[in-house]
CSV table of C-alpha atoms in Angstrom, one decimal:
chain,number,residue,atom,x,y,z
A,197,MET,CA,43.6,-5.4,-3.5
A,198,ARG,CA,45.5,-2.2,-3.7
A,199,SER,CA,48.5,-1.7,-1.5
A,200,PHE,CA,50.7,1.4,-1.4
A,201,LEU,CA,53.5,2.7,0.6
A,202,ALA,CA,53.5,6.3,1.8
A,203,CYS,CA,56.7,7.5,3.3
A,204,ILE,CA,56.4,11.1,4.1
A,205,ALA,CA,59.4,13.0,2.9
A,206,LEU,CA,59.0,16.2,5.0
A,207,PHE,CA,61.6,15.5,7.5
A,208,ALA,CA,62.8,18.0,10.1
A,209,PRO,CA,66.4,19.1,9.5
A,210,ALA,CA,67.8,17.7,12.7
A,211,ALA,CA,66.2,14.3,12.0
A,212,ALA,CA,67.0,14.3,8.3
A,213,MET,CA,70.7,13.8,8.9
A,214,ALA,CA,70.2,10.5,10.7
A,215,ALA,CA,66.7,9.4,9.5
A,216,PRO,CA,66.5,5.7,9.3
A,217,ASP,CA,64.4,4.5,6.5
A,218,VAL,CA,61.6,2.9,8.5
A,219,THR,CA,58.8,1.5,6.3
A,220,ILE,CA,55.5,-0.1,7.1
A,221,ASP,CA,53.1,-2.0,4.9
A,222,SER,CA,49.6,-3.4,5.3
A,223,THR,CA,48.1,-6.2,3.3
A,224,ALA,CA,44.8,-8.1,3.8
A,225,PHE,CA,43.7,-11.6,3.2
A,226,VAL,CA,40.4,-13.4,3.3
A,227,GLU,CA,40.2,-16.6,5.2
A,228,ARG,CA,38.2,-19.2,3.4
A,229,THR,CA,37.4,-22.8,4.3
A,230,ILE,CA,37.6,-25.0,1.2
A,231,GLN,CA,37.4,-28.8,0.7
A,232,ASP,CA,40.5,-30.5,-0.5
A,233,THR,CA,40.4,-33.4,-2.9
A,234,SER,CA,39.9,-35.9,-0.1
A,235,GLY,CA,36.9,-33.9,1.2
A,236,LYS,CA,38.6,-32.5,4.2
A,237,ALA,CA,38.0,-28.9,5.1
A,238,LYS,CA,41.0,-26.7,5.0
A,239,ILE,CA,41.5,-23.1,5.6
A,240,VAL,CA,43.2,-21.0,2.9
A,241,LEU,CA,44.1,-17.4,2.7
A,242,GLU,CA,43.1,-15.6,-0.5
A,243,ALA,CA,43.6,-12.1,-1.8
A,244,PRO,CA,40.4,-10.1,-0.8
A,245,LYS,CA,38.9,-10.0,-4.3
A,246,VAL,CA,35.5,-11.4,-3.3
A,247,VAL,CA,34.6,-10.1,0.2
A,248,THR,CA,31.1,-10.1,1.6
A,249,PRO,CA,29.7,-9.4,5.0
A,250,GLY,CA,30.7,-12.2,7.5
A,251,ASP,CA,34.0,-13.0,5.8
A,252,ARG,CA,37.0,-13.3,8.1
A,253,VAL,CA,39.9,-11.0,7.1
A,254,ILE,CA,43.5,-11.1,8.2
A,255,PHE,CA,45.5,-7.9,8.1
A,256,VAL,CA,49.2,-8.4,8.0
A,257,LEU,CA,51.5,-5.4,8.9
A,258,THR,CA,55.1,-5.6,7.8
A,259,TYR,CA,57.7,-3.2,9.2
A,260,ARG,CA,61.3,-2.7,8.5
A,261,ASN,CA,64.0,-0.5,9.7
A,262,GLY,CA,66.0,0.1,6.6
A,263,GLY,CA,68.3,2.8,8.1
A,264,SER,CA,71.6,2.6,9.8
A,265,GLN,CA,70.4,3.8,13.2
A,266,PRO,CA,68.2,2.0,15.8
A,267,ALA,CA,64.7,3.3,15.9
A,268,THR,CA,63.4,3.7,19.4
A,269,GLY,CA,60.0,4.5,20.9
A,270,PHE,CA,58.6,2.4,18.0
A,271,VAL,CA,54.8,2.7,18.0
A,272,ILE,CA,52.6,1.3,15.3
A,273,ASN,CA,49.1,2.6,15.3
A,274,ASN,CA,46.3,1.0,13.4
A,275,PRO,CA,42.8,2.4,13.6
A,276,LEU,CA,40.4,-0.4,12.8
A,277,PRO,CA,38.4,0.1,9.6
A,278,ALA,CA,34.8,1.0,10.5
A,279,ALA,CA,33.4,-2.0,8.6
A,280,VAL,CA,35.6,-4.5,10.3
A,281,SER,CA,34.9,-6.1,13.7
A,282,TYR,CA,38.1,-7.0,15.6
A,283,GLU,CA,38.6,-10.6,16.4
A,284,GLY,CA,42.1,-10.8,17.9
A,285,SER,CA,45.8,-10.7,17.0
A,286,GLU,CA,48.4,-13.4,16.5
A,287,GLY,CA,51.9,-13.1,17.9
A,288,ALA,CA,52.7,-9.8,19.5
A,289,GLN,CA,49.6,-8.6,21.2
A,290,PRO,CA,48.6,-5.0,20.8
A,291,ILE,CA,47.1,-2.7,23.4
A,292,VAL,CA,43.7,-1.6,22.2
A,293,SER,CA,41.4,1.3,22.5
A,294,VAL,CA,37.6,1.0,22.6
A,295,ASP,CA,36.9,4.7,22.7
A,296,GLY,CA,38.4,6.0,19.4
A,297,GLY,CA,42.0,6.2,20.6
A,298,LYS,CA,41.5,8.2,23.8
A,299,SER,CA,42.4,5.5,26.3
A,300,TRP,CA,44.4,2.4,25.8
A,301,GLY,CA,45.1,-0.9,27.6
A,302,ALA,CA,44.7,-4.6,27.4
A,303,LEU,CA,41.2,-5.5,26.3
A,304,ALA,CA,40.4,-7.3,29.5
A,305,ALA,CA,41.1,-4.1,31.5
A,306,LEU,CA,38.8,-1.8,29.5
A,307,LYS,CA,35.2,-1.0,30.2
A,308,ILE,CA,32.4,0.4,28.1
A,309,ALA,CA,30.1,3.0,29.6
A,310,GLN,CA,26.4,2.0,29.3
A,311,PRO,CA,23.6,4.5,28.7
A,312,ASP,CA,22.4,3.9,32.2
A,313,GLY,CA,25.7,5.0,33.7
A,314,SER,CA,27.0,1.6,34.6
A,315,THR,CA,29.9,-0.1,32.8
A,316,ARG,CA,30.5,-3.5,31.2
A,317,PRO,CA,33.7,-5.2,30.3
A,318,ALA,CA,34.8,-4.3,26.8
A,319,THR,CA,34.7,-7.0,24.2
A,320,SER,CA,36.7,-7.5,21.0
A,321,ALA,CA,33.8,-6.1,19.0
A,322,ASP,CA,34.2,-2.8,20.8
A,323,VAL,CA,37.8,-2.3,19.7
A,324,THR,CA,38.4,0.8,17.6
A,325,HIS,CA,42.2,1.1,17.6
A,326,LEU,CA,45.2,-1.2,17.9
A,327,ARG,CA,48.7,-0.2,19.0
A,328,TRP,CA,52.0,-2.1,19.1
A,329,THR,CA,54.9,-0.6,21.0
A,330,PHE,CA,58.5,-1.7,20.7
A,331,ALA,CA,61.4,-0.2,22.7
A,332,ALA,CA,63.8,-0.3,19.8
A,333,ILE,CA,64.1,-1.8,16.3
A,334,ALA,CA,67.6,-2.4,15.2
A,335,PRO,CA,68.9,-1.4,11.8
A,336,GLY,CA,67.9,-3.9,9.2
A,337,GLN,CA,65.3,-5.6,11.5
A,338,THR,CA,62.0,-6.5,10.1
A,339,GLY,CA,58.9,-7.9,11.6
A,340,LYS,CA,55.3,-8.9,10.9
A,341,LEU,CA,52.2,-8.3,13.0
A,342,SER,CA,48.8,-9.5,12.2
A,343,PHE,CA,45.2,-9.2,13.4
A,344,ARG,CA,41.9,-10.7,12.4
A,345,GLY,CA,38.6,-9.2,11.8
A,346,VAL,CA,35.2,-10.0,10.4
A,347,VAL,CA,33.5,-7.8,7.8
A,348,LYS,CA,30.4,-6.4,9.4
B,170,MET,CA,7.8,2.4,-4.3
B,171,THR,CA,9.7,1.1,-1.4
B,172,SER,CA,8.1,-1.0,1.3
B,173,ASN,CA,10.3,-1.8,4.1
B,174,VAL,CA,9.7,-3.3,7.5
B,175,ARG,CA,12.8,-2.6,9.6
B,176,LEU,CA,14.0,-5.6,11.5
B,177,LEU,CA,14.4,-4.7,15.2
B,178,ALA,CA,17.9,-6.1,15.6
B,179,SER,CA,20.5,-3.6,14.6
B,180,ALA,CA,23.8,-4.7,13.3
B,181,SER,CA,25.7,-3.4,16.3
B,182,LEU,CA,23.5,-5.3,18.7
B,183,LEU,CA,24.1,-8.5,16.7
B,184,ALA,CA,27.8,-7.9,16.8
B,185,VAL,CA,27.8,-7.9,20.5
B,186,ALA,CA,25.5,-11.0,20.7
B,187,ALA,CA,27.7,-12.9,18.3
B,188,LEU,CA,30.9,-12.8,20.3
B,189,GLY,CA,32.6,-16.1,20.5
B,190,ALA,CA,30.2,-17.6,18.0
B,191,ASN,CA,30.4,-17.5,14.3
B,192,PRO,CA,29.9,-14.0,13.1
B,193,ALA,CA,26.2,-13.4,12.5
B,194,PHE,CA,25.9,-9.9,11.1
B,195,ALA,CA,22.6,-9.3,9.4
B,196,ALA,CA,22.9,-7.6,6.0
B,197,GLY,CA,26.2,-6.0,7.1
B,198,THR,CA,28.4,-3.6,5.3
B,199,ALA,CA,26.8,-2.2,2.2
B,200,SER,CA,27.9,-3.6,-1.1
B,201,GLY,CA,30.6,-1.4,-2.8
B,202,THR,CA,31.9,-0.1,0.5
B,203,THR,CA,35.7,0.3,0.5
B,204,ILE,CA,37.4,-1.1,3.6
B,205,THR,CA,40.7,0.7,4.1
B,206,ASN,CA,43.2,-0.2,6.7
B,207,ASN,CA,45.5,2.6,7.7
B,208,VAL,CA,48.6,1.9,9.7
B,209,SER,CA,51.3,4.3,10.9
B,210,VAL,CA,54.5,4.0,12.7
B,211,ALA,CA,56.0,6.7,15.0
B,212,TYR,CA,59.6,6.3,16.2
B,213,LYS,CA,62.6,8.1,17.4
B,214,VAL,CA,66.2,8.2,16.5
B,215,ASP,CA,68.7,9.4,19.0
B,216,SER,CA,65.6,10.5,21.1
B,217,ILE,CA,64.4,12.7,18.3
B,218,ASP,CA,60.9,12.2,17.0
B,219,GLN,CA,60.9,11.3,13.4
B,220,THR,CA,58.1,11.9,10.9
B,221,ALA,CA,55.8,8.9,10.9
B,222,SER,CA,55.6,6.4,8.1
B,223,ALA,CA,52.2,5.3,7.1
B,224,ALA,CA,50.6,2.8,4.7
B,225,SER,CA,47.1,1.6,3.8
B,226,ASN,CA,45.5,-1.0,1.8
B,227,ASP,CA,41.9,-1.3,0.7
B,228,PHE,CA,39.4,-3.6,-0.8
B,229,LYS,CA,35.8,-3.4,-1.8
B,230,VAL,CA,32.9,-5.2,-0.2
B,231,ASP,CA,31.1,-7.3,-2.7
B,232,ARG,CA,27.3,-7.9,-3.2
B,233,LYS,CA,26.1,-10.8,-1.2
B,234,ILE,CA,22.7,-12.0,-2.3
B,235,ILE,CA,20.9,-13.7,0.6
B,236,PHE,CA,17.2,-13.7,1.3
B,237,THR,CA,14.4,-15.9,2.5
B,238,VAL,CA,10.8,-16.6,1.5
B,239,ALA,CA,8.5,-17.8,4.3
B,240,GLU,CA,4.9,-18.3,4.9
B,241,ASP,CA,3.5,-15.5,7.0
B,242,GLY,CA,1.9,-17.2,10.0
B,243,SER,CA,1.4,-20.9,10.5
B,244,ALA,CA,-2.2,-21.5,9.5
B,245,THR,CA,-3.9,-22.5,6.3
B,246,THR,CA,-6.1,-20.0,4.7
B,247,ALA,CA,-9.8,-21.0,5.3
B,248,VAL,CA,-11.9,-20.4,2.2
B,249,SER,CA,-15.6,-21.0,1.5
B,250,PRO,CA,-16.8,-22.5,-1.8
B,251,GLY,CA,-17.3,-19.7,-4.2
B,252,SER,CA,-15.1,-17.2,-2.4
B,253,THR,CA,-12.9,-15.1,-4.7
B,254,VAL,CA,-9.5,-13.4,-4.2
B,255,SER,CA,-8.6,-15.4,-1.2
B,256,VAL,CA,-5.2,-14.5,0.1
B,257,THR,CA,-2.2,-16.5,1.3
B,258,THR,CA,0.6,-14.4,2.7
B,259,PHE,CA,4.3,-14.8,2.5
B,260,VAL,CA,7.3,-12.7,3.7
B,261,ILE,CA,10.4,-12.0,1.8
B,262,THR,CA,13.3,-10.9,3.9
B,263,ASN,CA,16.3,-9.4,2.3
B,264,THR,CA,19.5,-9.9,4.4
B,265,SER,CA,21.7,-9.0,1.4
B,266,ASN,CA,24.0,-6.0,1.8
B,267,ALA,CA,22.3,-4.3,-1.1
B,268,THR,CA,18.9,-3.1,-2.2
B,269,LEU,CA,17.3,-5.6,-4.5
B,270,ASP,CA,14.2,-6.1,-6.6
B,271,PHE,CA,12.6,-9.6,-6.5
B,272,SER,CA,10.7,-11.4,-9.2
B,273,LEU,CA,7.7,-13.4,-7.9
B,274,THR,CA,6.4,-16.7,-9.4
B,275,PRO,CA,3.3,-18.3,-7.9
B,276,SER,CA,2.4,-21.8,-8.7
B,277,GLN,CA,0.0,-24.5,-7.7
B,278,LEU,CA,1.1,-27.9,-6.5
B,279,GLY,CA,-0.1,-31.0,-8.3
B,280,SER,CA,-2.9,-33.1,-7.0
B,281,GLY,CA,-1.8,-35.2,-4.0
B,282,SER,CA,1.2,-33.0,-3.1
B,283,ALA,CA,1.6,-32.0,0.5
B,284,GLY,CA,0.8,-28.5,1.3
B,285,ALA,CA,2.4,-26.3,4.0
B,286,HIS,CA,0.3,-27.9,6.7
B,287,SER,CA,0.6,-31.6,6.1
B,288,ASN,CA,-2.6,-31.5,4.0
B,289,THR,CA,-2.9,-33.1,0.6
B,290,ASP,CA,-3.6,-30.9,-2.5
B,291,GLY,CA,-7.0,-31.7,-3.9
B,292,TYR,CA,-8.0,-28.8,-6.1
B,293,ASP,CA,-6.5,-25.7,-7.8
B,294,VAL,CA,-7.6,-22.2,-7.2
B,295,GLY,CA,-8.7,-20.1,-10.2
B,296,ASN,CA,-7.3,-16.7,-11.2
B,297,LEU,CA,-4.0,-17.4,-9.4
B,298,ALA,CA,-2.1,-14.2,-9.1
B,299,VAL,CA,0.7,-12.6,-6.9
B,300,TYR,CA,1.1,-9.1,-5.6
B,301,ALA,CA,3.6,-7.4,-3.4
B,302,ASP,CA,2.3,-5.4,-0.4
B,303,THR,CA,3.1,-2.2,-2.2
B,304,ASN,CA,1.6,0.1,0.4
B,305,ASN,CA,3.2,-1.8,3.2
B,306,ASN,CA,0.1,-2.2,5.4
B,307,ASN,CA,0.5,-6.0,5.7
B,308,VAL,CA,-2.9,-6.8,4.1
B,309,TYR,CA,-3.8,-7.3,0.5
B,310,ASP,CA,-5.9,-4.4,-0.9
B,311,ALA,CA,-6.5,-2.6,-4.1
B,312,ALA,CA,-3.3,-0.5,-3.8
B,313,ASP,CA,-1.2,-3.7,-4.0
B,314,THR,CA,-0.8,-3.9,-7.8
B,315,GLN,CA,2.8,-4.7,-8.3
B,316,THR,CA,3.5,-8.3,-9.3
B,317,PHE,CA,7.2,-8.0,-8.2
B,318,VAL,CA,9.0,-6.5,-5.2
B,319,ASP,CA,10.5,-3.1,-6.0
B,320,ALA,CA,13.7,-2.0,-4.1
B,321,LEU,CA,13.7,-4.0,-0.9
B,322,GLY,CA,16.5,-2.6,1.2
B,323,PRO,CA,19.1,-4.5,3.3
B,324,ASP,CA,17.6,-6.0,6.5
B,325,SER,CA,14.1,-5.3,5.3
B,326,SER,CA,11.2,-7.5,4.6
B,327,VAL,CA,8.0,-7.2,2.6
B,328,ARG,CA,4.8,-9.2,2.5
B,329,VAL,CA,3.7,-10.9,-0.7
B,330,PHE,CA,0.2,-12.1,-1.4
B,331,ILE,CA,-0.9,-15.0,-3.6
B,332,VAL,CA,-4.6,-14.7,-4.4
B,333,GLY,CA,-7.0,-17.2,-5.9
B,334,ASP,CA,-10.6,-18.2,-6.3
B,335,THR,CA,-12.3,-21.3,-5.0
B,336,ALA,CA,-15.1,-22.8,-7.1
B,337,LEU,CA,-18.6,-23.2,-5.8
B,338,GLY,CA,-19.2,-26.8,-4.8
B,339,THR,CA,-15.7,-27.5,-3.7
B,340,ALA,CA,-15.9,-30.2,-1.0
B,341,ASN,CA,-15.4,-29.2,2.6
B,342,GLY,CA,-11.8,-30.0,3.7
B,343,SER,CA,-10.4,-29.8,0.2
B,344,VAL,CA,-6.9,-28.3,0.1
B,345,ALA,CA,-5.2,-26.2,-2.6
B,346,ALA,CA,-1.5,-25.9,-2.1
B,347,VAL,CA,0.4,-23.0,-3.6
B,348,ARG,CA,4.1,-22.1,-3.8
B,349,LEU,CA,5.7,-18.7,-4.0
B,350,ALA,CA,9.2,-18.7,-5.6
B,351,ALA,CA,11.3,-15.5,-5.6
B,352,ALA,CA,14.6,-14.5,-7.2
B,353,ALA,CA,16.6,-11.4,-6.5
B,354,ARG,CA,17.0,-8.9,-9.3
B,355,GLU,CA,19.0,-5.7,-9.8
B,356,GLY,CA,17.5,-3.2,-7.3
B,357,ALA,CA,16.3,0.2,-8.2
B,358,ASN,CA,13.5,2.3,-6.7
B,359,ASP,CA,11.8,2.8,-10.0
B,360,ASP,CA,8.6,0.7,-10.0
B,361,LEU,CA,10.2,-1.6,-12.5
B,362,LEU,CA,11.5,-5.1,-12.1
B,363,GLY,CA,15.3,-5.0,-12.4
B,364,ALA,CA,17.5,-7.1,-14.6
B,365,ALA,CA,18.3,-10.7,-13.7
B,366,LEU,CA,21.4,-11.3,-11.6
B,367,SER,CA,24.2,-13.6,-12.4
B,368,GLN,CA,26.9,-14.7,-10.0
B,369,ASP,CA,30.5,-13.7,-10.8
B,370,ASN,CA,32.2,-17.0,-10.6
B,371,GLY,CA,35.3,-16.2,-12.7
B,372,ALA,CA,38.3,-14.1,-12.1
B,373,ASN,CA,37.5,-10.9,-10.4
B,374,GLN,CA,38.5,-7.4,-11.4
B,375,GLU,CA,40.2,-5.4,-8.8
B,376,ASP,CA,38.0,-2.9,-7.0
B,377,ALA,CA,34.9,-4.2,-8.8
B,378,VAL,CA,31.8,-5.1,-6.9
B,379,ASP,CA,31.1,-8.8,-7.6
B,380,THR,CA,27.8,-10.6,-7.0
B,381,VAL,CA,27.9,-13.7,-4.7
B,382,PHE,CA,24.8,-15.9,-4.2
B,383,ALA,CA,24.7,-16.8,-0.5
B,384,ASP,CA,21.1,-17.9,-0.2
B,385,ALA,CA,20.3,-21.6,0.5
B,386,GLY,CA,21.6,-23.6,-2.3
B,387,ARG,CA,23.5,-20.5,-3.6
B,388,ASP,CA,21.1,-20.4,-6.6
B,389,ASN,CA,19.3,-17.1,-6.1
B,390,SER,CA,16.0,-18.9,-5.8
B,391,GLU,CA,14.0,-19.4,-2.7
B,392,ASN,CA,10.4,-20.6,-2.2
B,393,ALA,CA,7.8,-21.4,0.4
B,394,LEU,CA,4.5,-23.2,0.5
B,395,ASP,CA,1.1,-22.3,1.8
B,396,ASP,CA,-2.3,-23.6,1.2
B,397,TYR,CA,-6.1,-22.9,1.1
B,398,THR,CA,-8.5,-25.2,2.9
B,399,VAL,CA,-12.2,-25.2,2.2
B,400,SER,CA,-14.2,-24.8,5.3
B,401,ALA,CA,-17.8,-24.9,4.2
B,402,ALA,CA,-20.9,-25.0,6.4
B,403,SER,CA,-22.7,-28.4,6.1
B,404,LEU,CA,-26.4,-27.9,7.2
B,405,THR,CA,-29.0,-30.6,7.8
B,406,VAL,CA,-32.6,-29.4,8.0
B,407,VAL,CA,-35.3,-31.5,9.6
B,408,LYS,CA,-39.0,-30.6,9.9
B,409,THR,CA,-41.3,-32.3,12.4
B,410,SER,CA,-44.9,-31.7,13.5
B,411,THR,CA,-46.6,-32.4,16.8
B,412,VAL,CA,-50.3,-32.1,17.6
B,413,ILE,CA,-50.5,-29.9,20.7
B,414,SER,CA,-54.2,-30.1,21.4
B,415,ASP,CA,-57.6,-30.8,19.8
B,416,PRO,CA,-61.1,-29.5,20.7
B,417,VAL,CA,-62.3,-33.0,21.8
B,418,ASN,CA,-59.6,-35.1,23.5
B,419,SER,CA,-57.7,-34.4,26.7
B,420,SER,CA,-54.8,-36.6,25.6
B,421,ASN,CA,-53.7,-38.5,22.5
B,422,TYR,CA,-54.7,-35.5,20.4
B,423,LYS,CA,-55.9,-36.1,16.9
B,424,MET,CA,-55.4,-34.1,13.8
B,425,ILE,CA,-59.0,-33.0,13.6
B,426,PRO,CA,-60.4,-29.5,12.7
B,427,GLY,CA,-59.6,-27.1,15.4
B,428,ALA,CA,-56.5,-29.0,16.5
B,429,VAL,CA,-53.3,-27.0,17.2
B,430,VAL,CA,-50.2,-28.3,15.4
B,431,GLU,CA,-46.6,-27.2,16.1
B,432,TYR,CA,-44.1,-27.4,13.3
B,433,CYS,CA,-40.4,-27.5,14.3
B,434,ILE,CA,-37.5,-27.0,11.9
B,435,THR,CA,-34.1,-28.0,13.3
B,436,VAL,CA,-30.9,-26.8,11.4
B,437,ALA,CA,-27.7,-28.8,12.3
B,438,ASN,CA,-24.2,-27.8,11.2
B,439,ALA,CA,-21.8,-30.8,10.8
B,440,SER,CA,-18.9,-31.3,13.1
B,441,GLY,CA,-15.8,-29.5,11.7
B,442,ALA,CA,-17.7,-27.4,9.4
B,443,ALA,CA,-17.4,-23.6,9.1
B,444,THR,CA,-19.9,-21.5,11.0
B,445,ALA,CA,-23.0,-20.9,9.0
B,446,THR,CA,-24.2,-17.3,8.9
B,447,ASN,CA,-27.3,-15.4,7.6
B,448,ILE,CA,-29.5,-18.4,8.0
B,449,SER,CA,-33.1,-17.9,7.1
B,450,ILE,CA,-35.9,-20.5,7.1
B,451,SER,CA,-38.8,-20.0,4.7
B,452,ASP,CA,-41.8,-22.2,5.3
B,453,ALA,CA,-45.1,-22.0,3.4
B,454,ILE,CA,-48.0,-22.3,5.8
B,455,PRO,CA,-49.7,-25.6,4.9
B,456,GLY,CA,-53.1,-25.5,3.2
B,457,ASN,CA,-56.2,-25.9,5.3
B,458,THR,CA,-54.4,-24.5,8.3
B,459,THR,CA,-54.3,-21.1,9.9
B,460,PHE,CA,-51.2,-19.6,11.4
B,461,VAL,CA,-51.4,-19.0,15.2
B,462,GLY,CA,-50.3,-15.4,15.9
B,463,SER,CA,-47.2,-14.8,18.0
B,464,SER,CA,-46.4,-18.6,18.0
B,465,VAL,CA,-43.0,-18.3,16.5
B,466,TYR,CA,-39.9,-19.2,18.6
B,467,LEU,CA,-36.5,-18.6,17.1
B,468,ASP,CA,-33.1,-20.0,18.1
B,469,GLY,CA,-34.5,-22.9,20.0
B,470,ASP,CA,-32.5,-25.9,20.9
B,471,ALA,CA,-32.3,-29.3,19.1
B,472,SER,CA,-35.3,-30.6,21.1
B,473,CYS,CA,-37.5,-27.7,19.9
B,474,GLN,CA,-37.5,-26.2,23.3
B,475,ASN,CA,-36.6,-22.7,24.6
B,476,GLY,CA,-35.7,-20.0,22.1
B,477,SER,CA,-37.1,-16.5,21.8
B,478,ASN,CA,-40.8,-15.8,21.0
B,479,THR,CA,-41.4,-13.3,18.2
B,480,ALA,CA,-44.4,-11.7,16.6
B,481,ASP,CA,-43.2,-12.8,13.1
B,482,ALA,CA,-46.2,-13.6,10.8
B,483,PRO,CA,-46.5,-15.1,7.3
B,484,VAL,CA,-46.3,-12.8,4.3
B,485,ALA,CA,-48.3,-14.0,1.3
B,486,GLY,CA,-48.6,-17.4,3.0
B,487,THR,CA,-44.9,-17.9,3.7
B,488,LEU,CA,-43.3,-17.5,7.1
B,489,THR,CA,-39.7,-16.3,7.2
B,490,MET,CA,-37.6,-17.2,10.3
B,491,PRO,CA,-34.0,-15.9,10.7
B,492,LEU,CA,-31.6,-17.9,12.9
B,493,SER,CA,-28.4,-16.9,14.6
B,494,ASP,CA,-25.0,-18.1,13.3
B,495,ILE,CA,-24.6,-21.9,13.8
B,496,ALA,CA,-21.0,-23.1,14.5
B,497,GLY,CA,-19.8,-26.5,13.6
B,498,ASN,CA,-21.4,-29.3,15.6
B,499,ALA,CA,-24.2,-27.0,16.8
B,500,THR,CA,-28.0,-27.1,16.2
B,501,LEU,CA,-30.7,-24.4,16.3
B,502,SER,CA,-34.4,-24.7,15.8
B,503,ALA,CA,-37.4,-22.5,14.9
B,504,ARG,CA,-41.0,-23.5,15.5
B,505,PHE,CA,-44.5,-22.1,15.0
B,506,ARG,CA,-48.1,-23.3,15.4
B,507,VAL,CA,-51.1,-23.5,13.2
B,508,THR,CA,-54.7,-24.6,13.7
B,509,VAL,CA,-56.4,-27.1,11.4
B,510,ASP,CA,-59.3,-25.5,9.6
């Protein structure tokens, strides 16, 4: 696993004076079922060193407002990796897009156009993008978001 | 040479079908693919848009070795005693996320072992050999010369043929059970069998593509059984004679000079036997008799009745009478007449 943080330093002058140091990070884990010493199955999270199709992967997003000002209109966008099929999120539920980020909404409200012109309800496998929106993140506040997928 | 049969189910269709159940992608994402998750955050401070922060992390998809070996079809291969290069067919399906070669190992089961069809092994075939369906036409032919599978792609299958000979005289109903074992090898489209694979069990290097055996038993070894069953024709031939008339009596005809005698040859094929073909009866006209012209009836019934009249005549004293194919548990007859000299 490789994880890196990219904070882009090209701030506009007006923003630069008061720019809070908002950071975000993404890590991934593989969910494995193993047998403990008593023979019971238990689920453990491992670093994604050995990943093959069909494995369940959990992505954890960590954000932090390290600045001194509240950050408002806080929107986290996460396009889904093409080789991962979305399976749901824990905690704060994102709105999703099933059309490459053009339209957004709760999964249950989205439709997929069929070749014959009809539509069908969108399913989690159709999800292409995830978005979490927060009105404001106070200075020093941190949070974690996570979602699960399966390697196609 | 690559020989692929594309499975109809595409990965995307499967993904839809698999909702709510355990994920059931076929071969899935190709080995070595890097999965990168990108996340960005946009926000405002004092109502002023700030430059977004972003992060990503990635990992590589490893090589998952999973494949099956199965008998093609569900019937034994019927063979005749003396038949050579009889074929049993298997299918190897590669659902790994990588292109692989496969080594093929044919073997014969020991006497008494159960074959693929609840039969008991009773003989071994000769000249046992295995070939991949190199030209991908689903039948064994002269073009199929490779004894391994070269470069079978993900979600593809290929037929593999075990061939063998059955000795003359092998009893009807005898079974020769055979097994095809296959193991995945490094795959390259080079008409060569790739190197053996080993599973990476130990610590993994970051960003390396590891090999994971995910086949049944996680041993990179799959096999399937099939069998040959001897299906021989089993013919019984009976010849009878009847005096049809004599020049003196009006009944209870006697075998006196001038009497007409009918010979009937019945050919019966045993129940359960294979259909007998190309049957020809040769009969020397008995001495001191003269063949009656146009008296031959072919393909008559078991009672020496009916059949078709022909103008067949003896050649050098021997009458040759061809019969139609006789299925198991069926009987045909041929008959002709002579006069006593």
